[in-house]
Coordinates of C-alpha atoms in Angstrom, one line a residue:
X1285 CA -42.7 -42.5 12.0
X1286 CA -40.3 -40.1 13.8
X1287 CA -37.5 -42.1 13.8
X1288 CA -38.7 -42.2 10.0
X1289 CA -38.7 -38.4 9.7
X1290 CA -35.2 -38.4 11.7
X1291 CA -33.2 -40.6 9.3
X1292 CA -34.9 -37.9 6.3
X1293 CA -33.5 -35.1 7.6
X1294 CA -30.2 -36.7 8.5
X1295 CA -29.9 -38.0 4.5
X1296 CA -31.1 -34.6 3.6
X1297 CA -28.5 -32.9 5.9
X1298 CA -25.8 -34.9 4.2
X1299 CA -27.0 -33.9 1.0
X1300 CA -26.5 -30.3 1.7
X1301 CA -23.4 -30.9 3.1
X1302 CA -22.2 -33.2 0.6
X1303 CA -23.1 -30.4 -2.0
X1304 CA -21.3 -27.4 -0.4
X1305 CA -18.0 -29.6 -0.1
X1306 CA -18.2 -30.0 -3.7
X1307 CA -16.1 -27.6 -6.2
X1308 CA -18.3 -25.9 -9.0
X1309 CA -17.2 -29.1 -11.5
X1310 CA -18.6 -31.7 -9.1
X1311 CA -21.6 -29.4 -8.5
X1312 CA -22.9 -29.6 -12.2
X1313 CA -22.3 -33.0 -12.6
X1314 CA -24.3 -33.6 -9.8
X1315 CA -27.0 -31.3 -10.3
X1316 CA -26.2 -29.8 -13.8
X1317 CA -25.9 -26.2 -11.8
X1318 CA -24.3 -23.4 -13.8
X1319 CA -21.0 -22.4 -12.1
X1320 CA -22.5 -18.6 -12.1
X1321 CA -20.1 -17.2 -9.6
X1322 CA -16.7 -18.8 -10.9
X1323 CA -18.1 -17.2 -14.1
X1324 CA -18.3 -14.2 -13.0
X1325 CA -15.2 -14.5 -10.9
X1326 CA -13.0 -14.7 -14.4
X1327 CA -14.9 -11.9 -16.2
X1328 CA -14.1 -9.7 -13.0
X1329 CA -10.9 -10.6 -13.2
X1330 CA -10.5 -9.3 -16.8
X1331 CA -12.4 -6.2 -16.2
X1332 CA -10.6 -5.5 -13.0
X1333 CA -7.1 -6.0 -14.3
X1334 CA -7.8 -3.8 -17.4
X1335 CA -9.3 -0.7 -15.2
X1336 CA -5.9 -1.1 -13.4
X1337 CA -3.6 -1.2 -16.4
X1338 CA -5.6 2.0 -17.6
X1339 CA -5.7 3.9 -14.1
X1340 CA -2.1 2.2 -13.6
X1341 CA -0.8 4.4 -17.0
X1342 CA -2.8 7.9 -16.2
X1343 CA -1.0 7.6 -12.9
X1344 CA 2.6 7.3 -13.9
X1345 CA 1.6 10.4 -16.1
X1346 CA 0.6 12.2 -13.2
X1347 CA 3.6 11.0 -11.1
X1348 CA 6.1 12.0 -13.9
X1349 CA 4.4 15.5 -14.3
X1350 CA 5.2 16.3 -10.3
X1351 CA 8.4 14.7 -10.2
X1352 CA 9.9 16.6 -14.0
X1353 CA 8.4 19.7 -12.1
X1354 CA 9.9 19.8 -9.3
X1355 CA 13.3 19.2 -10.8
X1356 CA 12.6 21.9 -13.1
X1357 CA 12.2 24.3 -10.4
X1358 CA 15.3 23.6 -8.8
X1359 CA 17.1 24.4 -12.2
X1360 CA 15.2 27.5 -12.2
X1361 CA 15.2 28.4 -8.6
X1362 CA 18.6 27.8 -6.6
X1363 CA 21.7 28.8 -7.9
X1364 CA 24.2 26.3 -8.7
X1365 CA 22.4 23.4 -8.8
X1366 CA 23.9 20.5 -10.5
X1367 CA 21.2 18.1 -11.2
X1368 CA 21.9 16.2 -8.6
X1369 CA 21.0 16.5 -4.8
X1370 CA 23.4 16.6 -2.0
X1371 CA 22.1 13.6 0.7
X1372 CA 18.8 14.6 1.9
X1373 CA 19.1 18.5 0.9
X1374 CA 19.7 19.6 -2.9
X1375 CA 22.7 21.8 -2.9
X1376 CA 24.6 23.7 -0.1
X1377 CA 26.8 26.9 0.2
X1378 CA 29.9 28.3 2.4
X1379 CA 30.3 31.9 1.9
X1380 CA 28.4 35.2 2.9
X1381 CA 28.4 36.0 -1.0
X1382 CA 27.1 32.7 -2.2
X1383 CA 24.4 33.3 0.5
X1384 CA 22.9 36.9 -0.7
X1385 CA 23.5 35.2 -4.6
X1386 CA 21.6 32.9 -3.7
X1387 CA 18.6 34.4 -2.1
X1388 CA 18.6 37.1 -4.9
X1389 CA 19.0 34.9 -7.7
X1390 CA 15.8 32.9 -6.3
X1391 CA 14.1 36.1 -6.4
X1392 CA 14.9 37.3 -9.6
X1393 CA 14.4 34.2 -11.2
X1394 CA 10.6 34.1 -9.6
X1395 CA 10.2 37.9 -11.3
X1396 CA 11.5 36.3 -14.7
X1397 CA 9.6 33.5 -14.4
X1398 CA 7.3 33.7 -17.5
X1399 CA 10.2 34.6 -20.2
X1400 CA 12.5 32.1 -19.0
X1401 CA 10.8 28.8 -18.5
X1402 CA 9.6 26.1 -20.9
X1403 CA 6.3 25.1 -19.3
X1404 CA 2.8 27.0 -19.3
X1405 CA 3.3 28.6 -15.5
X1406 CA 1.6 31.1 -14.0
X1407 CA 1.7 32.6 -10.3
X1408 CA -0.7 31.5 -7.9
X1409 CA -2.1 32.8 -4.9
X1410 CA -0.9 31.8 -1.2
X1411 CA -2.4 31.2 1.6
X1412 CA -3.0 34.4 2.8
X1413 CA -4.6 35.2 -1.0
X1414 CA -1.9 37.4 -2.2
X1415 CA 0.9 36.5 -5.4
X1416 CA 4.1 37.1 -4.9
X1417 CA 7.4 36.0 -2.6
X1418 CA 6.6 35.7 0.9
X1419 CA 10.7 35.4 2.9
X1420 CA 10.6 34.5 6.4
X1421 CA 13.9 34.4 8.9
X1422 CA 14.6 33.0 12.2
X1423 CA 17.0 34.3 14.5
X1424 CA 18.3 34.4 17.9
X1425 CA 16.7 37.4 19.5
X1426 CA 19.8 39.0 20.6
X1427 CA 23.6 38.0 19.7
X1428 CA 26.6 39.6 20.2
X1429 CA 30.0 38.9 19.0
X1430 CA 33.4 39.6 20.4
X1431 CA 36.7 38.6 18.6
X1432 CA 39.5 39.8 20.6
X1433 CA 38.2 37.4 23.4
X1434 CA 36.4 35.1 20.9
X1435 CA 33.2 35.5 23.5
X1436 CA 29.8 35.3 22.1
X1437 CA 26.7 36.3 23.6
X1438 CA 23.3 34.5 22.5
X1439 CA 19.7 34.7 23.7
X1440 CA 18.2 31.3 22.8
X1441 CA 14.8 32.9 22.5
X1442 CA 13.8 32.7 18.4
X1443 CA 12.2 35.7 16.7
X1444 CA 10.9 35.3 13.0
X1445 CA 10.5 38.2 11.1
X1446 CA 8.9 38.0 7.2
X1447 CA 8.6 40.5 4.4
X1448 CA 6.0 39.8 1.8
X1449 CA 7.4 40.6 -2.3
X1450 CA 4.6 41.5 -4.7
X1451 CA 4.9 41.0 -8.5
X1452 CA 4.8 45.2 -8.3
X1453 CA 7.5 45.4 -5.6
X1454 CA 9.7 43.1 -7.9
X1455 CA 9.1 45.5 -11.1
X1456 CA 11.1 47.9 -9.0
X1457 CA 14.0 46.9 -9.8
X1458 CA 16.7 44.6 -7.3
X1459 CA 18.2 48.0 -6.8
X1460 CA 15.0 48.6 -4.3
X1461 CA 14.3 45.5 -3.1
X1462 CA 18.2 44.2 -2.0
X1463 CA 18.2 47.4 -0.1
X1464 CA 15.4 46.4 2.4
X1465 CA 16.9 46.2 6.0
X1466 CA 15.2 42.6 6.0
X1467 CA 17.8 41.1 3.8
X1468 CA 20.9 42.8 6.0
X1469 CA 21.5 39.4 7.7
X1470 CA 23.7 38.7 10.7
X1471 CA 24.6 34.5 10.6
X1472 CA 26.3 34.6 13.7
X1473 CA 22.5 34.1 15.2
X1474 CA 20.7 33.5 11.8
X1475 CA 18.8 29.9 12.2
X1476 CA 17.3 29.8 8.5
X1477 CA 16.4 31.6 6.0
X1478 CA 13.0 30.6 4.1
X1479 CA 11.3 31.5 0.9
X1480 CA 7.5 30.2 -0.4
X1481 CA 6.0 30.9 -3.6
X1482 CA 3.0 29.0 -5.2
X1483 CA 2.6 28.6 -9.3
X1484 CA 0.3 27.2 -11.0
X1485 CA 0.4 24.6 -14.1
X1486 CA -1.5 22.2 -16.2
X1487 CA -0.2 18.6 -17.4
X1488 CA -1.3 18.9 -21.2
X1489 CA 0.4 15.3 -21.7
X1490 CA -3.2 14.0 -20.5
X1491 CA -4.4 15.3 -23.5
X1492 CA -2.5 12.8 -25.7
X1493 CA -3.7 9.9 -24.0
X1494 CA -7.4 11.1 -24.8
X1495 CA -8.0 12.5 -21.2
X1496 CA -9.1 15.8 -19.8
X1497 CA -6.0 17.6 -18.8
X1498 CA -5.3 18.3 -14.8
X1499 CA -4.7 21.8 -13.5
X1500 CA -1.9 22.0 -10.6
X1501 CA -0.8 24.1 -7.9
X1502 CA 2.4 23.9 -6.9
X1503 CA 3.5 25.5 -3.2
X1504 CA 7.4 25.6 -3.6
X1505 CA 9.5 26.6 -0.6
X1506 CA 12.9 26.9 -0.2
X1507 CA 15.2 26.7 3.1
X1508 CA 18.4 27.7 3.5
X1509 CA 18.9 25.9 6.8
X1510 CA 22.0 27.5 9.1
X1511 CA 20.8 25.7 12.5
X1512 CA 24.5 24.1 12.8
X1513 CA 26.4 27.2 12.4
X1514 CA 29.2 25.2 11.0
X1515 CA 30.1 27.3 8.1
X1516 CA 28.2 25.1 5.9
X1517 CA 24.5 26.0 4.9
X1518 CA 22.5 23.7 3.7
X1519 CA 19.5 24.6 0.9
X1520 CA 16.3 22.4 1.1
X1521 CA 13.7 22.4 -1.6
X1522 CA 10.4 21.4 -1.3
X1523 CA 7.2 21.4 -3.5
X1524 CA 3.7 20.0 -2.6
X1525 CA 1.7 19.7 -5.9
X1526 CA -1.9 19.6 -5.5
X1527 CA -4.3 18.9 -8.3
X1528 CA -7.5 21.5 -8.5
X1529 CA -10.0 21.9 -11.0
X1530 CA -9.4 24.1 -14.1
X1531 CA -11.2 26.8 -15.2
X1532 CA -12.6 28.0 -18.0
X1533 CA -11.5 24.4 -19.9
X1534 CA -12.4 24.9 -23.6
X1535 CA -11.1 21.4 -25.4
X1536 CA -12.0 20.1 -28.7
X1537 CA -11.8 17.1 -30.5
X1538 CA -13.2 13.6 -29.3
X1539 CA -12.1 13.5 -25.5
X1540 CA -15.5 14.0 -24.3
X1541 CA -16.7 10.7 -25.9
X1542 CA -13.5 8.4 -24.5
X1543 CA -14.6 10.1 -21.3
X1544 CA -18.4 8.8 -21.6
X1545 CA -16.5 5.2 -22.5
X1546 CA -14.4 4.9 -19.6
X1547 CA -17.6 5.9 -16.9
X1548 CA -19.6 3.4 -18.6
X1549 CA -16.7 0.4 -18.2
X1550 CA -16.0 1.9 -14.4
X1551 CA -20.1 1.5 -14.1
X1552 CA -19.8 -2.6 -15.5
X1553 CA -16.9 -3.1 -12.9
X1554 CA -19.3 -1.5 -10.4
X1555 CA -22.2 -3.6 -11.3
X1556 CA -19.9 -6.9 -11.9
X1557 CA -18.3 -6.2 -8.3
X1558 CA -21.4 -5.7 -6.7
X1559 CA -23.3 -8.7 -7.9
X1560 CA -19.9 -10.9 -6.7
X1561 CA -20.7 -8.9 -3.4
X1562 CA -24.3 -9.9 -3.3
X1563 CA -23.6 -13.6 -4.4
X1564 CA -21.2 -14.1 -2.2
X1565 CA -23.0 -12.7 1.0
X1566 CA -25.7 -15.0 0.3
X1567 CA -23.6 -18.1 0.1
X1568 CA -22.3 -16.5 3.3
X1569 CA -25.3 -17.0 5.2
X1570 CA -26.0 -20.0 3.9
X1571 CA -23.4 -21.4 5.0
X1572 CA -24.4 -19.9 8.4
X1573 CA -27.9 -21.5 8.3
X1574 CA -26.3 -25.0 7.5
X1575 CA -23.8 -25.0 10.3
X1576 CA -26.6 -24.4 12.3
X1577 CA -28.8 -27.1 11.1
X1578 CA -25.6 -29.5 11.6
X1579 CA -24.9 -27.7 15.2
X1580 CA -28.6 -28.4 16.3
X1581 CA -28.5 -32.3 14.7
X1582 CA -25.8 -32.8 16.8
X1583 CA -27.3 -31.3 19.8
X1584 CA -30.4 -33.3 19.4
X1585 CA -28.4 -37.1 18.5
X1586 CA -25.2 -37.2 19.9
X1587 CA -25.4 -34.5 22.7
X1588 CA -22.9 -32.8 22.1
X1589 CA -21.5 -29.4 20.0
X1590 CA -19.8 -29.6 17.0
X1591 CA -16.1 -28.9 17.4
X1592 CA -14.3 -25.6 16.1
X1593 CA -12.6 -26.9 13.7
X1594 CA -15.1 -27.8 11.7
X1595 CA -17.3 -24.8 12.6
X1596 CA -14.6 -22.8 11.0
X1597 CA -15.0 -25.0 7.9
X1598 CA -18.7 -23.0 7.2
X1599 CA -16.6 -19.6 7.5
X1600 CA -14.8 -19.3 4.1
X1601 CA -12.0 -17.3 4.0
X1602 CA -11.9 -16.5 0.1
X1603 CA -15.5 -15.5 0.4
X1604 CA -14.7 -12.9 3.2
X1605 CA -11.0 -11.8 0.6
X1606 CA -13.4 -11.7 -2.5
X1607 CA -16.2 -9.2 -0.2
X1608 CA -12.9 -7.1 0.6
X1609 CA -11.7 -7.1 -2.9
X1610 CA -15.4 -6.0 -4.2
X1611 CA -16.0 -3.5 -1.6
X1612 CA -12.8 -1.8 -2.5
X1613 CA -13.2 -1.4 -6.0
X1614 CA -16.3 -0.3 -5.9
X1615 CA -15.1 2.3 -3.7
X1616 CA -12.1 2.8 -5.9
X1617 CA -13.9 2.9 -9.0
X1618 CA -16.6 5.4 -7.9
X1619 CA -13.3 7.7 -7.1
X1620 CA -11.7 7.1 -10.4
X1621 CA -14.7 7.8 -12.3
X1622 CA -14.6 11.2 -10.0
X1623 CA -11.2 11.5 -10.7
X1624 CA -12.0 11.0 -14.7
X1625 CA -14.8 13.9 -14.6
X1626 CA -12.5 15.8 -12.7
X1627 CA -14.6 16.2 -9.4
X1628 CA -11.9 14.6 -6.7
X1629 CA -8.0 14.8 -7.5
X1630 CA -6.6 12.1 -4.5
X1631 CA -5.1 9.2 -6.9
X1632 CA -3.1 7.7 -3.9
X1633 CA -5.8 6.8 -2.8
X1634 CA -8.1 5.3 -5.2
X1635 CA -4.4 3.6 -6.3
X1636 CA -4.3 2.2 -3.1
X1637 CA -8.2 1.1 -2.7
X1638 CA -8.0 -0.4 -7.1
X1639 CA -4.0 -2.0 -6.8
X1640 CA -5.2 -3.9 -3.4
X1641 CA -8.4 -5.7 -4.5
X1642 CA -6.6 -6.5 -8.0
X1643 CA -4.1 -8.0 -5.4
X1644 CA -6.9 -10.1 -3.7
X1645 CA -8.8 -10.8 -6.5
X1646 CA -5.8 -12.7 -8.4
X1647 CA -4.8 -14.5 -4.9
X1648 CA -8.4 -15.7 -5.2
X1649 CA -7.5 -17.3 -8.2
X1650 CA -5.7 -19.8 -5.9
X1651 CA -9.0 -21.3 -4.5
X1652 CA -10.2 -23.0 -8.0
X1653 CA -6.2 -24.0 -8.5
X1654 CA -7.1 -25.9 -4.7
X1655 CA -9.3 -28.2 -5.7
X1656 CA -6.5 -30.0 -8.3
X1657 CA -4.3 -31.9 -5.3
X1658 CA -1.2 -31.3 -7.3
X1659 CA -1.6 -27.8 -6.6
X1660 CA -3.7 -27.6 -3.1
X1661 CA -0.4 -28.6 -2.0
X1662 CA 0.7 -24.7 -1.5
X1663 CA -2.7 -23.8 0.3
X1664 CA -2.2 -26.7 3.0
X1665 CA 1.5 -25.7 3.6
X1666 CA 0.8 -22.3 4.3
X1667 CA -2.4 -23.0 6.2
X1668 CA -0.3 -25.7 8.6
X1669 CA 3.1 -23.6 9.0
X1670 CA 1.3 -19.9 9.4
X1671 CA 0.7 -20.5 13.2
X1672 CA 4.2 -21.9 13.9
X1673 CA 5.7 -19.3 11.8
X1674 CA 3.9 -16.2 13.7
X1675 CA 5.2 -17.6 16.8
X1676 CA 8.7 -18.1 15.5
X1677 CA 8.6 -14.0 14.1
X1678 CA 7.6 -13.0 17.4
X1679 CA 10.7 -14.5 19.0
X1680 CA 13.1 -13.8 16.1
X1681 CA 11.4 -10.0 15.9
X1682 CA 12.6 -9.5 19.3
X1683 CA 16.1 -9.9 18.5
X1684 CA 15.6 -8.1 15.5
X1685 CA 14.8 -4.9 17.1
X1686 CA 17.5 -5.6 19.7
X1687 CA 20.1 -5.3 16.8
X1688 CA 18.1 -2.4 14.8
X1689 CA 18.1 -0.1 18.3
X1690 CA 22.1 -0.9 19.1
X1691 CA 23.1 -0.1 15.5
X1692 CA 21.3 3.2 14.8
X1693 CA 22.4 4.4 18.5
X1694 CA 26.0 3.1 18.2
X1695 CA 27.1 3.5 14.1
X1696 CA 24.3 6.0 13.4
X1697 CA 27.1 9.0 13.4
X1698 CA 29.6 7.0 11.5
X1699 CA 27.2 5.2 8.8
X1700 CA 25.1 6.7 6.1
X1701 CA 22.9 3.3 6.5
X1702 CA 22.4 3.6 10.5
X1703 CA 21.1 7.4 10.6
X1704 CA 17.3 6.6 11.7
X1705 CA 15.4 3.6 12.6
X1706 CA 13.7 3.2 9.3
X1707 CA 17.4 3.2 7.6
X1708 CA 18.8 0.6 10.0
X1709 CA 15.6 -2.0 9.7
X1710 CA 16.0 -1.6 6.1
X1711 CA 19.4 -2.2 6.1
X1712 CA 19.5 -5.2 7.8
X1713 CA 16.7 -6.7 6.3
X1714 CA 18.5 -6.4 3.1
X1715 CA 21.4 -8.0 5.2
X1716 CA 19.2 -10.9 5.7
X1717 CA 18.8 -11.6 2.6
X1718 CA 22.2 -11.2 1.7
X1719 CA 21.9 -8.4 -0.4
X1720 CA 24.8 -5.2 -0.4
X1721 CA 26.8 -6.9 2.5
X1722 CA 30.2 -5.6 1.0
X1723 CA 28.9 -1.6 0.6
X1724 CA 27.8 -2.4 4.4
X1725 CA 30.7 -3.4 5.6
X1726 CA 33.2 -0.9 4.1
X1727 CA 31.2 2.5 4.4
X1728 CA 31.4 2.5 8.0
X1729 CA 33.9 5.6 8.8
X1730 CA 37.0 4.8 10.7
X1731 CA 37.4 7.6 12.9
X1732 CA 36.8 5.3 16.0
X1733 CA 39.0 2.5 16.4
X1734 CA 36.7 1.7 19.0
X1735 CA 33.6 1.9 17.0
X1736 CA 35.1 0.2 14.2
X1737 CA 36.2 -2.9 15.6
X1738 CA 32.9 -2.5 17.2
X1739 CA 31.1 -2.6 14.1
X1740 CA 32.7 -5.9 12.5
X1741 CA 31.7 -7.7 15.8
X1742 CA 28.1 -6.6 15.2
X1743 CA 28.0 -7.0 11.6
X1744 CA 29.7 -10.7 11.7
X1745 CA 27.2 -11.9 14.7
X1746 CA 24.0 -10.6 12.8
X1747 CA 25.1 -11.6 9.8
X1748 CA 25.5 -15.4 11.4
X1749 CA 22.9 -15.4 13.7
X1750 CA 20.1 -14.4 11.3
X1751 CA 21.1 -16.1 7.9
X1752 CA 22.9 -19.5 9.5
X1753 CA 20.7 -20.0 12.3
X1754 CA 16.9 -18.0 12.6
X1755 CA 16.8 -18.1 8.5
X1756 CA 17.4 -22.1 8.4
X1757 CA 15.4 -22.4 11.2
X1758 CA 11.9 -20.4 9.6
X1759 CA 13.0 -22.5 6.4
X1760 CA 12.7 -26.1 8.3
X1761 CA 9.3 -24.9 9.9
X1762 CA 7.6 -24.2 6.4
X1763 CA 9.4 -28.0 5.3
X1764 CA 8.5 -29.6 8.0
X1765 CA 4.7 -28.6 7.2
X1766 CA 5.3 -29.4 3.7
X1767 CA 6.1 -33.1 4.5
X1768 CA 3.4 -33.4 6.5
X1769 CA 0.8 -32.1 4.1
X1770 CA 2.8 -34.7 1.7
X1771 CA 2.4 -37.4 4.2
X1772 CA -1.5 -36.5 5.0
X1773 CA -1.8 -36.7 1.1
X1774 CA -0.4 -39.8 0.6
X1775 CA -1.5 -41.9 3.7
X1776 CA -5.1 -39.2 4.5
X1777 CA -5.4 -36.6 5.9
X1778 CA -6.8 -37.0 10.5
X1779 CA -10.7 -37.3 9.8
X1780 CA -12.7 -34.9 12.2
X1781 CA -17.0 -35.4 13.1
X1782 CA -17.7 -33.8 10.0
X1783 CA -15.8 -35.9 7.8
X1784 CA -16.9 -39.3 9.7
X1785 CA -20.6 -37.5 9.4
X1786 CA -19.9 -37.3 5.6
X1787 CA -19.4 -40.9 5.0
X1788 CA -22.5 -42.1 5.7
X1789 CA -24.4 -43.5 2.4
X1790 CA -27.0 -41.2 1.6
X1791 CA -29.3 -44.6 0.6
X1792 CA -32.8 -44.7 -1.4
X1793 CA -34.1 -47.6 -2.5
X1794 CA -36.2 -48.5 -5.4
X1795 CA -37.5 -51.6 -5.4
X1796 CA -37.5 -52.9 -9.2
X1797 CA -36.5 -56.6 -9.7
X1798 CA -35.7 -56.8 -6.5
X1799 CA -32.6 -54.3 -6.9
X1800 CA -31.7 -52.4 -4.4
X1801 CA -29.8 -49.1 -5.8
X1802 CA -27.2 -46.9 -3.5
X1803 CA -26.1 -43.8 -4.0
X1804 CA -23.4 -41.7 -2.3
X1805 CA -24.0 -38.4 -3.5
X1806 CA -26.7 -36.7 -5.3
X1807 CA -29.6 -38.1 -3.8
X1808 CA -32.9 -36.7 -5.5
X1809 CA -35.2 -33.7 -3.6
X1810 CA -37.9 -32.2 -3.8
X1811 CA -38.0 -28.8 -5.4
X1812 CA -39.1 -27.5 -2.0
X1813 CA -36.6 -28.3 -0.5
X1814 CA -34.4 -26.3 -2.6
X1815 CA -34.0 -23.3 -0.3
X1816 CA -32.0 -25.0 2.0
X1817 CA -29.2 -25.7 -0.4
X1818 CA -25.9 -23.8 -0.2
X1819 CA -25.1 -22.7 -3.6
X1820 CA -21.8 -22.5 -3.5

């Protein structure tokens, strides 16, 4: 009778195992058991895509706003500008004149402000809660000049004095103001000059697209940067926009109701993303309870502990990417439905938290592709390569940084492409790939023969050691997997104690004429015994 009871729950084991190995097709031809998750895997695909696409468009709205704004300012602000910024700073003067012009012009055009520009602007408060033109400059404490003996005398120590321009100082006149002792300015020791200013704005373009318009505040500041004293000052501008909520919003017309339309499809996502959640936690733990049933039968018959490998086959690893994906847009969508009433303003983030798990939840897509062999064929390649590829990075990322830490110190000064580490990786990555190699090579200043001749040597052996060599090499480990997998599918794939636990015939017998009936999957249960299926 026990050995009885003992081949029952073995056959019963199988079964369960049998059935969680089985895609969704096999499943309900087995057992006629609705696919309920791969259903609700494609409708949360086409809901999740479609909140993207709609977040994705209000976004570049929002983007465009701050970016035309900022260039705006910079028309309206500094003095010369051409439309187009010089390096890293957007324009740059060379004489005392230009200097005061400057300066003055910034300030004139900030009293101006509301006759002159095209958008609905309006001055805003600063930190210190007062509206107007706050200048700061730094300065060496105490400088003094000789040019008979061309001597100069400097304390390094810096001083920073400001002045603070009200809207009812400006209405003066620039007769009152240009005469403040503040703006007498001695450059000999003058380290920058800095003016910060905050408006405020609205983005009415929302409007069109059926939206409730955002309200901005944009701190501007601009530096005229004379650190180098070398006859050259350079003028930085900079604006932080920060969305805030509007006040007193009186809008007509029928935005209110798209706004009730969008919560509600952000609420189905929710609800769609959190029921994937649930189902997939279960099948989870499930899959936990069988691989303990299987690690205990083993225990108990053969003495022995299951091996990792197929311990790991109970962990699946597109369950755990689709319980990411869910629990980061139901994050996401609870802060775009805050964003839509206007309660948070941070769309990088919710960007960030919506673009990723519409990332994972098309790889996903991948998994029901798997179980076709014609396509599996990518999973399995990846799968067998990934561990020999890490390994291969780690060595090849060594040299790497070798080269990235020798150009940026060595061609840095002579090449627009080696100024800082994030510039030079870049660079050569692009190298790599064999992109720009020409602009590379002939931008590199030849004011150093030495550093010149320098430069070919290093451009020529990275160049050959990373696309000839390392590049052919990380190619051949990904084929050489790839003929393997080809191989294992042709001839079978090395059979672990799982598989060889599979094959046994799951065997019931009913004795009519004397027939004895087998079965190899599918065996009939009892009802009870449902609850320790995996649905999977």
């Amino acid at each position: 009778m026990t050995h009885l009871d003992s081949e029952v729950k073995e056959e019963r084991l199988r079964d369960d195992l049998k059935f969680y190995f089985m895609n969704p097709c096999e499943k309900y031809r087995a057992r006629h058991q609705i696919p309920w998750k791969l259903g609700l895997q494609i409708l949360k695909i086409v809901m999740v895509t479609t909140q993207l696409v709609r977040f994705g468009l209000g976004n570049q709205l929002v983007v465009t706003f701050k970016e035309e704004n900022i260039v705006s300012f910079k028309h309206l602000f500094l003095k010369g500008y051409s439309g187009v910024d010089e390096d890293d700073y957007s324009c740059s003067i060379y004489t005392e004149e230009d200097a005061y012009e400057s300066i003055f012009f910034t300030i004139n055009q900030y009293h101006r402000l509301k006759n002159i520009s095209l958008a609905p602007l309006d001055y805003g408060e600063n930190e210190e809660k007062r509206i107007g033109l706050k200048i700061c400059k730094q300065y060496y404490k105490k400088g003094t000049t000789f040019s008979s003996n061309e001597s100069l005398t400097i304390d390094s120590d810096v001083e920073i004095g400001c002045v603070h321009l009200d809207l009812q100082a400006l209405l003066n006149g620039p007769e009152d103001w240009k005469q403040l002792p503040f703006f007498k300015l001695e450059f000999y020791r003058l380290l920058q000059v800095e003016i910060s200013f905050h408006l405020k704005g609205i983005d009415l373009q929302a409007i069109q697209s059926r939206e409730l318009p955002d309200c901005y505040v944009f701190r501007n500041k601009i530096t005229f940067d004379n650190k180098a004293h070398s006859g050259k000052i350079k003028i930085y501008f900079d604006s932080d926009a920060n969305i805030e909520e509007c006040r007193a919003l009186n809008i007509s017309g029928s935005i209110q109701k798209n706004t009730q339309y969008v919560l509600l499809f952000d609420a189905s996502v929710i609800a769609i993303c959190l029921a994937s959640l649930i189902l997939c936690t279960r099948s989870i733990v499930l899959a936990l309870r069988l691989r303990k049933r299987l690690e205990n039968f083993f225990l108990e018959k053969y003495k022995r502990r299951v091996c990792d490998v197929d311990q790991w086959e109970f962990i699946s690893g597109w369950y755990v990417l689709v319980i990411i994906s869910d629990l980061m847009t139901i994050i996401g969508s609870i802060l775009k439905m805050e964003i839509t009433v206007k309660n948070l303003t941070n769309y990088d983030l919710c960007s960030i938290l919506l673009g990723t798990s519409t990332l994972f939840v098309w790889i996903g897509v991948i998994r029901y592709l798997g179980y076709f062999q014609a396509y599996n064929v990518l999973i399995l390649t990846m799968q067998a390569s990934l561990p020999k590829v890490l390994r291969f990075c780690a060595c090849a990322g060594m040299i790497y940084l070798g080269y990235t830490f020798c150009g940026w110190i060595v061609l840095g000064p002579y090449h627009e492409k080696f100024e800082n580490l994030n510039l030079v990786s870049e660079c050569l990555f692009s190298l790599v790939n064999g992109d720009d190699m020409f602009a590379t090579f002939a931008q590199i200043q030849q004011k150093s023969i030495l550093v010149w001749l320098f430069s070919r040597l290093y451009l020529y052996s990275f160049i050959s050691l990373f696309i000839y060599m390392i590049l052919s090499l990380f190619i051949a480990l990904i084929t050489d997997s790839y003929d393997t997998i080809k191989k294992y599918q042709q001839n079978g794939f090395p059979e672990t104690d799982l598989q060889e636990f599979l094959k046994g015939y799951c065997i019931k017998e009913y004795e009519k004429d004397t027939i004895t009936f087998q079965t190899q999957v599918g065996c009939q249960r009892k009802g009870s015994d449902d609850d320790l299926m995996l649905i999977n």
